[in-house]
XYZ file of C-alpha atoms in Angstrom:
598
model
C 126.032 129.345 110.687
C 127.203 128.934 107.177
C 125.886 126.958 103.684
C 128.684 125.338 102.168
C 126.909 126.670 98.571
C 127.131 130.462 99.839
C 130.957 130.192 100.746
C 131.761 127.943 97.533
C 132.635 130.456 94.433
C 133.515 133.228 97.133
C 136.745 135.327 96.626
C 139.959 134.770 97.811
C 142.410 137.066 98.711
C 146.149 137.115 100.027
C 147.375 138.806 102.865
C 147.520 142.650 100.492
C 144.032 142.593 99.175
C 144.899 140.825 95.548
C 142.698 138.516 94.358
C 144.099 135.162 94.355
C 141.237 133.141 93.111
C 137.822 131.784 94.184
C 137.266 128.739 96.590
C 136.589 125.699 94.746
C 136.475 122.937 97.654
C 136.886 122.502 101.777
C 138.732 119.760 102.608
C 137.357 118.369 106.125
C 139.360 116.072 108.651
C 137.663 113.338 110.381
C 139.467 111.998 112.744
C 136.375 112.028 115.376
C 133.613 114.036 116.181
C 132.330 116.799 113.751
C 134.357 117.111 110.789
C 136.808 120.440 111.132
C 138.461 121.985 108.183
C 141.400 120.961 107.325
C 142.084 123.059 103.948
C 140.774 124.586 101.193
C 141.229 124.262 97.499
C 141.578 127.178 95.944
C 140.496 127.245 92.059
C 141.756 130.097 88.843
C 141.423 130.408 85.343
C 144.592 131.254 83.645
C 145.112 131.361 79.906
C 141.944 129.122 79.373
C 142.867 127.198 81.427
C 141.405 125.409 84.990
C 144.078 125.482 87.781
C 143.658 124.440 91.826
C 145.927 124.742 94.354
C 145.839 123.192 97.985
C 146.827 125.245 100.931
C 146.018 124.851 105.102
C 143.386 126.128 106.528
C 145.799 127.527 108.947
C 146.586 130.460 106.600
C 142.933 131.961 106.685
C 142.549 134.814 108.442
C 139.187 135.965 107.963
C 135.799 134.827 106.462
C 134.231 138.628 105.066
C 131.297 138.874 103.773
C 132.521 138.977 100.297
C 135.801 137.414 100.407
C 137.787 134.881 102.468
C 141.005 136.468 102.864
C 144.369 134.735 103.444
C 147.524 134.911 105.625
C 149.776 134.374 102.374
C 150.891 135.860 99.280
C 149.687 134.554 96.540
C 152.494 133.158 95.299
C 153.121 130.973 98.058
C 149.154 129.628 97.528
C 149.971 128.963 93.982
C 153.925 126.820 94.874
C 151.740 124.840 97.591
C 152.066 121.419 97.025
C 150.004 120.141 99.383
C 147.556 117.386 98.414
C 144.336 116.879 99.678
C 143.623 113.913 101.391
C 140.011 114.002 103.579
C 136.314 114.699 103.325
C 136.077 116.967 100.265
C 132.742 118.869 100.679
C 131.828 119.274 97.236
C 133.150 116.232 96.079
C 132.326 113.317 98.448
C 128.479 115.340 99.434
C 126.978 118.068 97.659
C 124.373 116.688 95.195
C 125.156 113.029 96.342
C 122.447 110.826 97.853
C 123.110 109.227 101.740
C 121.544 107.537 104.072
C 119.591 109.436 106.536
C 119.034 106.866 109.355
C 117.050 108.940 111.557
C 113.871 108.493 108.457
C 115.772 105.154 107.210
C 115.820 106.591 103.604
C 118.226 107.343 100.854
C 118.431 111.229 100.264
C 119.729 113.718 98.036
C 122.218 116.255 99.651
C 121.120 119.623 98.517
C 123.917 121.409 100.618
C 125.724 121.383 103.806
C 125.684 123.163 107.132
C 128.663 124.522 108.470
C 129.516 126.430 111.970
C 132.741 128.470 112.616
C 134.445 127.082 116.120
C 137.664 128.243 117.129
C 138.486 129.729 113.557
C 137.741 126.666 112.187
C 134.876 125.460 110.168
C 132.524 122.459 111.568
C 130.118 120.360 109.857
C 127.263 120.051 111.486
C 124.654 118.618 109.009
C 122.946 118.133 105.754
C 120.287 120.109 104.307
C 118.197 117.824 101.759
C 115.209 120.592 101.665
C 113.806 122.011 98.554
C 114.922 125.395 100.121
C 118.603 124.560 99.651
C 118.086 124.365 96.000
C 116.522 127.068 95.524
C 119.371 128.881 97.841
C 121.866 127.675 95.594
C 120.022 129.455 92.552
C 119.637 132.659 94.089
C 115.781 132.562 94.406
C 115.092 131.739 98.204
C 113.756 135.281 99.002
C 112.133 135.824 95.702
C 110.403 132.663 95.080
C 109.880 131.586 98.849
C 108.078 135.577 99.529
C 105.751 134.506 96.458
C 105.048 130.753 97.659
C 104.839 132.084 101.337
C 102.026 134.684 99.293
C 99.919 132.091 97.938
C 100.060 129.885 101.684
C 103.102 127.528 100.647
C 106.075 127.709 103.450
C 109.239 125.848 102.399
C 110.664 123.894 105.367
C 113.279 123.024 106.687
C 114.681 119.662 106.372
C 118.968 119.447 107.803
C 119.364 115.637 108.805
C 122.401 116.185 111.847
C 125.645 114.673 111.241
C 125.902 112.319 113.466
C 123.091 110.322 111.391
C 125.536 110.750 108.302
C 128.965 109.522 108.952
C 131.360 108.611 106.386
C 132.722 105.257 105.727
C 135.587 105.591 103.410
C 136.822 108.878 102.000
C 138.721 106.722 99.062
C 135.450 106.001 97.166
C 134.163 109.451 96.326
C 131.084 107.996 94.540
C 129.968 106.030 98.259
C 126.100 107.217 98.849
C 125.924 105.420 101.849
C 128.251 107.548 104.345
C 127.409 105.409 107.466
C 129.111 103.169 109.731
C 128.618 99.478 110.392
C 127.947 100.093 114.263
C 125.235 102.849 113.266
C 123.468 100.730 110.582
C 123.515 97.062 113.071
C 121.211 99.627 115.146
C 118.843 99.672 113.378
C 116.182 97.504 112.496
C 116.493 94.592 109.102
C 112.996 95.803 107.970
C 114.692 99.847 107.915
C 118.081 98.315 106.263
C 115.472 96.662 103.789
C 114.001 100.154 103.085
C 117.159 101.287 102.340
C 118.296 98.565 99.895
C 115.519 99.053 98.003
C 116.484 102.378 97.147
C 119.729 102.257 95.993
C 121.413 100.971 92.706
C 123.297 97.742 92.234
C 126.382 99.047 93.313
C 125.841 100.616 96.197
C 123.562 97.931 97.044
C 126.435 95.483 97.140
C 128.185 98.260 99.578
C 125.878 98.202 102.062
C 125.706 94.410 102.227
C 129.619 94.267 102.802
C 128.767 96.474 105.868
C 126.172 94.172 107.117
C 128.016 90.940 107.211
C 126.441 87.801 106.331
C 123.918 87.367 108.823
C 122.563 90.766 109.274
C 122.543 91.194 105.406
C 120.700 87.860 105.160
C 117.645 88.588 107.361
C 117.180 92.178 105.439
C 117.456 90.734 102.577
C 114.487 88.292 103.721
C 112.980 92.102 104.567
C 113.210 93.080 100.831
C 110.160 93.071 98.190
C 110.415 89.554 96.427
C 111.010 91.135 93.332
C 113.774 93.179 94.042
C 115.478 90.236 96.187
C 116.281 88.560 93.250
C 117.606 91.857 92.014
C 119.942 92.093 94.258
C 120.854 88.198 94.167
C 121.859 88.638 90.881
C 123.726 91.823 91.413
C 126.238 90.289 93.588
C 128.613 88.149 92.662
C 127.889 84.703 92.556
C 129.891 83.787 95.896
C 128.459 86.255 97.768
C 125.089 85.703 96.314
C 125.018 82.431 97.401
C 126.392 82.611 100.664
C 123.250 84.877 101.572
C 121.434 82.557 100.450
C 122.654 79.594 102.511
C 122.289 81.754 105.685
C 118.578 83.039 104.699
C 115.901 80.357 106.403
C 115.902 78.163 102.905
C 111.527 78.585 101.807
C 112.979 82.615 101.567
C 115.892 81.281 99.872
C 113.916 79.022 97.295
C 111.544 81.777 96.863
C 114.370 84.154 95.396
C 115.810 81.332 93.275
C 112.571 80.183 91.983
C 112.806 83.848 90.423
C 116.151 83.680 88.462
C 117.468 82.449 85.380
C 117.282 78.663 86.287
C 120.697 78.027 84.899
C 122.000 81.055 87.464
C 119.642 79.583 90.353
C 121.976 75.927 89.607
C 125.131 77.464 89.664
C 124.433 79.478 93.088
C 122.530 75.992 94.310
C 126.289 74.107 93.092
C 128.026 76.549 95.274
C 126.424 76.497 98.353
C 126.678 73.581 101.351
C 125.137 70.169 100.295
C 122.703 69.949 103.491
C 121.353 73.412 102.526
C 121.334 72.871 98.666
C 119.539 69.427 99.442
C 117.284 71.876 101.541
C 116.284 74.234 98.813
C 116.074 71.756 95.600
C 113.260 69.744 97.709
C 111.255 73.179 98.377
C 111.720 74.320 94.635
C 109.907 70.887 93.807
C 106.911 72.365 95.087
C 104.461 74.653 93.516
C 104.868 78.066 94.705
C 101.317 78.284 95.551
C 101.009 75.322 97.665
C 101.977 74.565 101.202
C 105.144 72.756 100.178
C 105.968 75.744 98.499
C 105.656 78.226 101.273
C 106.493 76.230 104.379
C 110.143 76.299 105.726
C 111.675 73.122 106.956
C 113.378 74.997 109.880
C 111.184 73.792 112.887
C 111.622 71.934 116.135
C 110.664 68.442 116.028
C 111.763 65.294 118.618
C 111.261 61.401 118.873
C 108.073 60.191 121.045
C 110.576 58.843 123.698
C 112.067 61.784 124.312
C 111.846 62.846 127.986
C 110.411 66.741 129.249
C 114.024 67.402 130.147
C 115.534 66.002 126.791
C 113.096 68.103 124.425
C 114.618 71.261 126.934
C 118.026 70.242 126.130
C 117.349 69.900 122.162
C 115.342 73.284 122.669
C 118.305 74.809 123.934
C 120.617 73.562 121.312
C 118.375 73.835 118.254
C 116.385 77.003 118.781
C 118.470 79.445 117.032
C 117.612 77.815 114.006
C 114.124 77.421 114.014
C 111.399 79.432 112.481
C 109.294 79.080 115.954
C 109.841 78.136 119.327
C 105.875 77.996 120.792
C 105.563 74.373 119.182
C 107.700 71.147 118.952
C 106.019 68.338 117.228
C 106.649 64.568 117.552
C 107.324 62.342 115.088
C 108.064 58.423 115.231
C 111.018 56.713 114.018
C 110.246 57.194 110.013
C 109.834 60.729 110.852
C 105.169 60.902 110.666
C 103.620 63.092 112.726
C 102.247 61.746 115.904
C 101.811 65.001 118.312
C 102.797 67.762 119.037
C 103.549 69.994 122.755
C 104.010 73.418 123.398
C 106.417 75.268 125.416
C 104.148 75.565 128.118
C 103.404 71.971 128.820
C 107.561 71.072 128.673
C 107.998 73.896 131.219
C 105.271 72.300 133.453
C 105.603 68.828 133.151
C 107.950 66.495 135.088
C 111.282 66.499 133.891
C 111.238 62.769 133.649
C 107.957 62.408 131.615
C 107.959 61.224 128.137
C 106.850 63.591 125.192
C 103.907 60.957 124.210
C 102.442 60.761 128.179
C 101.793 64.248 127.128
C 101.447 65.381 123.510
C 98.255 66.595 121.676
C 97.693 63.664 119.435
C 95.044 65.424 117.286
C 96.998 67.473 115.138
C 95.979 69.652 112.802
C 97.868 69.686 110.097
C 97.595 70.621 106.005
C 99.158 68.125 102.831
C 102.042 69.846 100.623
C 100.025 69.863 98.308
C 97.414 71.966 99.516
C 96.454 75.397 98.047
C 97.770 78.206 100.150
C 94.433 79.994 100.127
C 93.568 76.686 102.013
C 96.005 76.742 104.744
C 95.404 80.368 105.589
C 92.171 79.851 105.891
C 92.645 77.205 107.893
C 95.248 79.090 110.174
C 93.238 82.051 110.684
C 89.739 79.708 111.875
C 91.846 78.291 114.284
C 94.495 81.319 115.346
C 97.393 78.765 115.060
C 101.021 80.807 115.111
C 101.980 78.007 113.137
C 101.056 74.908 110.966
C 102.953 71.583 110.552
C 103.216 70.609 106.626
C 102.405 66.610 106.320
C 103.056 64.277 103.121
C 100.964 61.794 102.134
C 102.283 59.288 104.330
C 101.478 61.786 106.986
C 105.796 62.195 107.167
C 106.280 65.666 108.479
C 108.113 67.803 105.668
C 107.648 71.614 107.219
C 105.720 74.171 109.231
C 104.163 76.890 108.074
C 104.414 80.255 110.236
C 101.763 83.430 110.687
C 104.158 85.613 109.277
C 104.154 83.776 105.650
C 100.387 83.335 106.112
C 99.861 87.505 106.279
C 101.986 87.391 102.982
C 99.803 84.801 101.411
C 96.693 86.574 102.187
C 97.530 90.341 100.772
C 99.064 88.015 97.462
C 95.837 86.679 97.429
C 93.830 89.952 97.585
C 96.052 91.282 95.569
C 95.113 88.715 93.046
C 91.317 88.827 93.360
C 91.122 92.476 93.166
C 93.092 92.000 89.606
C 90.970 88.797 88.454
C 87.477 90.887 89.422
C 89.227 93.674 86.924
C 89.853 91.151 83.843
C 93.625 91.822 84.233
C 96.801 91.132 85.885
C 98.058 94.790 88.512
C 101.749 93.821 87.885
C 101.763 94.818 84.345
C 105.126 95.153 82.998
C 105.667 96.617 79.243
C 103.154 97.540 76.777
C 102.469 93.910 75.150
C 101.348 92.061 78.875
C 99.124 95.065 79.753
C 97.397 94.715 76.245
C 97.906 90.956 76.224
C 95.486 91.291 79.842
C 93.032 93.904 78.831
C 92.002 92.190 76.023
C 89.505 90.161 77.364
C 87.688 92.183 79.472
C 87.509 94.290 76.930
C 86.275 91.832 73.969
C 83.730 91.095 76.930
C 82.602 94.876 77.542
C 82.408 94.514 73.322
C 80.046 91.479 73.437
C 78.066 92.744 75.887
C 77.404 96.227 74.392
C 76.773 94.250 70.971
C 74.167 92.228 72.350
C 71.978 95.203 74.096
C 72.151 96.532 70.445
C 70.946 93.503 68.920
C 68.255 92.789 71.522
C 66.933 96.820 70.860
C 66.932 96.049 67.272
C 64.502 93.314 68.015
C 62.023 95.730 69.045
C 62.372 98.641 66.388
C 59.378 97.562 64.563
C 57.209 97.385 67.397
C 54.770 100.451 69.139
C 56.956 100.906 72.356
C 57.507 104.368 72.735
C 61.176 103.038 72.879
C 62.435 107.338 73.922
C 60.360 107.128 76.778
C 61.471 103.584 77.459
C 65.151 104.429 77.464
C 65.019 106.887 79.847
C 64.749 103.847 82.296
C 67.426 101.547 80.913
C 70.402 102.536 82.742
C 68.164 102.482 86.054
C 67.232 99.000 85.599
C 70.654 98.272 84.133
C 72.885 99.397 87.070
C 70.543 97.982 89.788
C 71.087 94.742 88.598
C 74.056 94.807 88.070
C 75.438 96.533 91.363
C 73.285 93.585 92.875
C 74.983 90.868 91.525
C 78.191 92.344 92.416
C 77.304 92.772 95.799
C 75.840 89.409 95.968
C 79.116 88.109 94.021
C 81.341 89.372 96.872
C 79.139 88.091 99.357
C 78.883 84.510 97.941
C 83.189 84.935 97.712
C 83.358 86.203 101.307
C 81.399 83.287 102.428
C 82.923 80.354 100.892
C 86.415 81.745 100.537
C 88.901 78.716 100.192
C 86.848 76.471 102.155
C 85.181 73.115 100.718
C 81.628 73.664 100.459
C 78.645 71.061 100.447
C 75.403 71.122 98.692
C 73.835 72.169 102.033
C 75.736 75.197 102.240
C 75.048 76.373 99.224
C 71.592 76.512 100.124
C 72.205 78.289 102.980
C 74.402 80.969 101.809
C 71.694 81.908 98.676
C 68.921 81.534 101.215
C 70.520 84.333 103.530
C 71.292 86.372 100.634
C 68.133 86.285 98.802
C 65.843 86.948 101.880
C 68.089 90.456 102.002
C 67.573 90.726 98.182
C 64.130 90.215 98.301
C 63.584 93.302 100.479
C 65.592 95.707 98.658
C 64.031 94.827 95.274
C 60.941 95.299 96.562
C 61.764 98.807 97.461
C 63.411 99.346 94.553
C 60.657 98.807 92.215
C 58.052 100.591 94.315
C 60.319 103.659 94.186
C 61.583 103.388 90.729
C 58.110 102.578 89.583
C 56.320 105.069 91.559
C 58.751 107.894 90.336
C 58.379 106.915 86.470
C 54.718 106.621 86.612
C 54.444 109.848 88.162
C 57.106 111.352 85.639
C 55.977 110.147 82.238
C 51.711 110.551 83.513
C 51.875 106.627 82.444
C 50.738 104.411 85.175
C 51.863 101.326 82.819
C 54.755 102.764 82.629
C 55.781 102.581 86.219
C 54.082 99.198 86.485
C 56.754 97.889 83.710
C 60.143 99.931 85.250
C 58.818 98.835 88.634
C 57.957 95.071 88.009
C 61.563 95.440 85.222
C 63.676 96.425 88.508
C 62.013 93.500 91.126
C 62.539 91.047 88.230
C 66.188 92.181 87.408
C 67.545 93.070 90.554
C 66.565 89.227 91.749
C 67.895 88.058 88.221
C 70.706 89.767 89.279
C 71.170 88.672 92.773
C 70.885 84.851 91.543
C 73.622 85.649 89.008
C 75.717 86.856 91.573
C 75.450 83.915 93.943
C 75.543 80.874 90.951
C 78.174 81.828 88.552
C 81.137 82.149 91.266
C 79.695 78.677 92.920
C 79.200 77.189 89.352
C 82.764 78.143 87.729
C 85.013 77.334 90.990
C 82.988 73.351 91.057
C 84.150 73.895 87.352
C 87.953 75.023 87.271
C 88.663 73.561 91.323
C 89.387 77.044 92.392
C 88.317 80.816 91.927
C 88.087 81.870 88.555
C 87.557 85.735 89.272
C 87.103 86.591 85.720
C 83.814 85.298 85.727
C 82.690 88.622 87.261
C 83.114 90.305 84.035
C 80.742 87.394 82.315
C 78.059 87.374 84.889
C 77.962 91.131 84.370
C 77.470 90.711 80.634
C 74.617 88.070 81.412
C 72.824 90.039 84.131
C 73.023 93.176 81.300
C 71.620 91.005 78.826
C 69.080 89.554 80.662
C 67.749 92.764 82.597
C 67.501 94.198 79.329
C 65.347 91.619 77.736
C 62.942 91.606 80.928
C 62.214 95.149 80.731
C 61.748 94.920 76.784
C 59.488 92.344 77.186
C 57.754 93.423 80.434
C 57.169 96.856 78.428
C 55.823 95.088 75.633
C 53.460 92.671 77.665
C 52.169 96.114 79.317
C 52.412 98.872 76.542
């Protein structure tokens, strides 16, 4: 076996010994199979000067340890006039990045495996391994005995060739050296994978492999973000005959995210009936059910017979985003049932849809929040939801899949609201821009302890002793109200809550408070009493931590309630204030609990 890097730079020699130059370049032929060597491109310096020359691999003779030698003179190498035309090892695929479809990743080509068949060369793979650069330097035994000393072993990492085909020798810049048969094996989410990691151009290269359709549904595979990088990579033609091909909520998502005058143009060029389509989705709010629902589902008139629906089934279901439900509408298109597949597969063939249907249909308003439909789908484990106007006209379904989307969104955006900020930050003026507040909040708060100490500087407290005890009674209220905070969240999620509820959820949370407070205080008083040799002292940490752990607790449970009746839907941020209040107010209860008692 040979490295393409330990041959490269090697002597050549004619047919007497003389040096004719050094190899520059292997030129392979791929007619089929592994790539064989077809030349070699010999390179010299003369007079300051860069010169190649092209010759067959036919005239090599031998492949020495230090030299290749030649059949030739080396005259006749330099009045070759042969041109390359091939696979160009060094040109077309050492240092370049492919595709390695066996890990469905883009990859750097560190240097290539070769085997000698037949006196001819083979290539049989890629190495991408950390080991092949540090080949190419000269410092695999020295620095790979010294990492192998400390417990480090460099592996190996050669993806075979058969997993990196080339496309087209005539673009020499081409990272992705695969074939349109090998890449429609595999799946759109790995093609999406693989998009993602390349630039704009080869981006668009990959796409022309695909075809429409294929390039379409991994497009719908990509990040949302980068699909409308690529949309607006391509040109505008292309771009928008994805687009009319995706399943048109995906569609509206991606144009919802350009430039709006570049989202008309691509809208201008597509087919009316899908234009129409998308322009009605982009109406919605992106957050709503209108926004995420797709309007590609299965839907027939109440008189339709068992066998009819079948025969409409059989036409329509390529197109639709689900097959387990049809629904049934009247004649001005409202929702009056719907059936699933396994009633129209075991009902007479003659019996109408409406002998049948489920007539109690669940179903959510356009308009509703999406944290409200998933909720909804996930309490009753429906694959899929029909979308209703207010006239109760059906407009869309919405599927599991986009659900599962919604929900990690949603996290997503809690986890960043509890935090005071936004995750996807982008530049140095949004992440300040978010940060602010939570910090001007963390500012308040700390201001206010100060003040409310200041209060008491005048006074007898043995205020060194006390403040031995203030983060203790600090922190345990306020990890309680967190807890209680996520709790009261968990509970009520997106659902509509009464009065009596309420109730309920503080009751059930309070009992549990109650009894860890209670230890709490014991303990905490117990162990300051005991500490200090000041039984008043642990009475006032201990009845302090029962009174602001509780403090806390309620905290917890109103403020979310209070500021969502307030603002119709989570305000997260609030976290950050009802920490500031429980701070404030567990302070000021152990100042004046010490006071009442020292």
């Amino acid at each position: 076996m040979f490295f393409f890097t330990e041959l490269q730079e090697r002597k050549v020699l004619d047919r007497a010994g003389r040096l004719v130059g050094k190899l520059h370049d292997i030129g392979m032929s791929v007619n089929g199979g592994l790539p064989e060597s077809a030349f070699l491109v010999v390179a010299r310096s003369r007079r300051g000067r860069r010169e190649t020359a092209t010759v067959p691999w036919d005239w090599v003779s031998s492949l020495d340890p230090g030299a290749l030698r030649l059949k030739h003179d080396a005259d006749a190498v330099w009045k070759s006039e042969l041109e390359p035309s091939g696979l160009l090892l060094s040109r077309h695929l050492l240092d370049r990045q492919i595709v390695d479809l066996h890990g469905n990743k883009v990859v750097r080509v560190n240097d290539l495996r070769l085997a000698a068949f037949d006196h001819c060369l083979r290539l049989t793979g890629v190495d991408v391994s950390q080991k092949a650069l540090l080949r190419r330097l000269g410092l695999e035994k020295t620095l790979g005995a010294l990492l192998r000393a400390v417990g480090i072993e460099l592996a190996e990492n050669a993806i075979p060739w058969s997993f990196v085909a080339p496309l087209e020798i005539r673009q020499p810049d081409l990272k992705l050296t695969v074939t349109q048969k090998q890449l429609l094996e595999l799946h759109p989410t790995d093609i999406a994978d693989i998009i993602e990691q390349l630039d704009a151009e080869h981006r668009e290269r990959l796409l022309d492999l695909l075809g429409t359709l294929t390039a379409a549904e991994s497009l719908s595979e990509v990040e949302p973000a980068k699909q409308a990088d690529v949309i607006e990579d391509l040109t505008e033609t292309r771009a928008s005959n994805l687009l009319e091909v995706m399943p048109p909520d995906e569609a509206a998502d991606i144009l919802a995210l350009l430039p709006r005058d570049k989202a008309e143009r691509l809208l201008n060029i597509m087919g009316v009936r899908e234009a129409e389509t998308i322009r009605e989705l982009l109406g919605y709010r992106e957050d709503t059910a209108g926004g995420r629902m797709t309007t590609e589902f299965l839907a027939v008139p109440s008189h339709f017979s068992a066998a009819e629906t079948m025969a409409y089934l059989r036409e329509n279901a390529p197109d639709a985003e689900t097959l387990y439900y049809v629904y049934v509408k009247d004649d001005e298109g409202r929702l009056k049932g719907v059936v699933s597949l396994r009633d129209l597969l075991t009902v007479p063939r003659e019996r109408r849809v409406e002998d049948f249907m489920y007539r109690d249909v669940i179903s959510v308003n356009v308009n509703d929040d999406q944290e409200t439909v998933a909720d909804m789908m996930s309490r009753y484990n429906f694959l899929a939801l029909p979308v209703v106007d207010d006239d109760n006209r059906l407009k869309g379904i919405i599927t599991v899949d986009d659900m599962i989307d919604v929900i990690k969104e949603e996290a997503r955006e809690d986890i960043s609201h509890l935090g005071g900020l936004e995750l996807a930050e982008a530049g140095a003026t949004p992440s300040l821009r978010n940060r602010l507040p939570s910090i001007s909040v963390t500012l308040l708060g700390g201001l206010a302890a100060a003040l409310l100490l200041a209060a008491f500087r005048d006074s007898v407290l043995p205020i060194l002793t006390l403040s031995f005890f203030i983060p203790l009674v600090l922190r345990a209220a306020q990890d309680m109200s967190i807890v209680s905070h996520a709790v009261v969240l968990e509970e009520i999620g997106g659902k509509e809550i009464g009065l009596r509820d309420i109730f309920l959820i503080a009751w059930h949370e309070m009992r549990v408070v109650l009894v860890i407070s209670l230890a709490i205080a014991l303990l905490g008083g117990l162990v300051s009493g005991l500490w200090e040799g000041l039984p008043r002292l642990g009475l006032a940490v201990g009845l302090s931590l029962l009174t602001a752990v509780v403090l806390g607790a309620s905290f917890g449970i109103a403020v979310p309630i209070i500021m969502r009746r307030l603002r119709g839907e989570f305000g997260y941020t609030q976290a950050r204030f009802s920490s500031l209040l429980v701070g404030v107010a567990a302070l000021a209860v152990y100042m004046g609990i010490a006071a009442a008692l020292l």
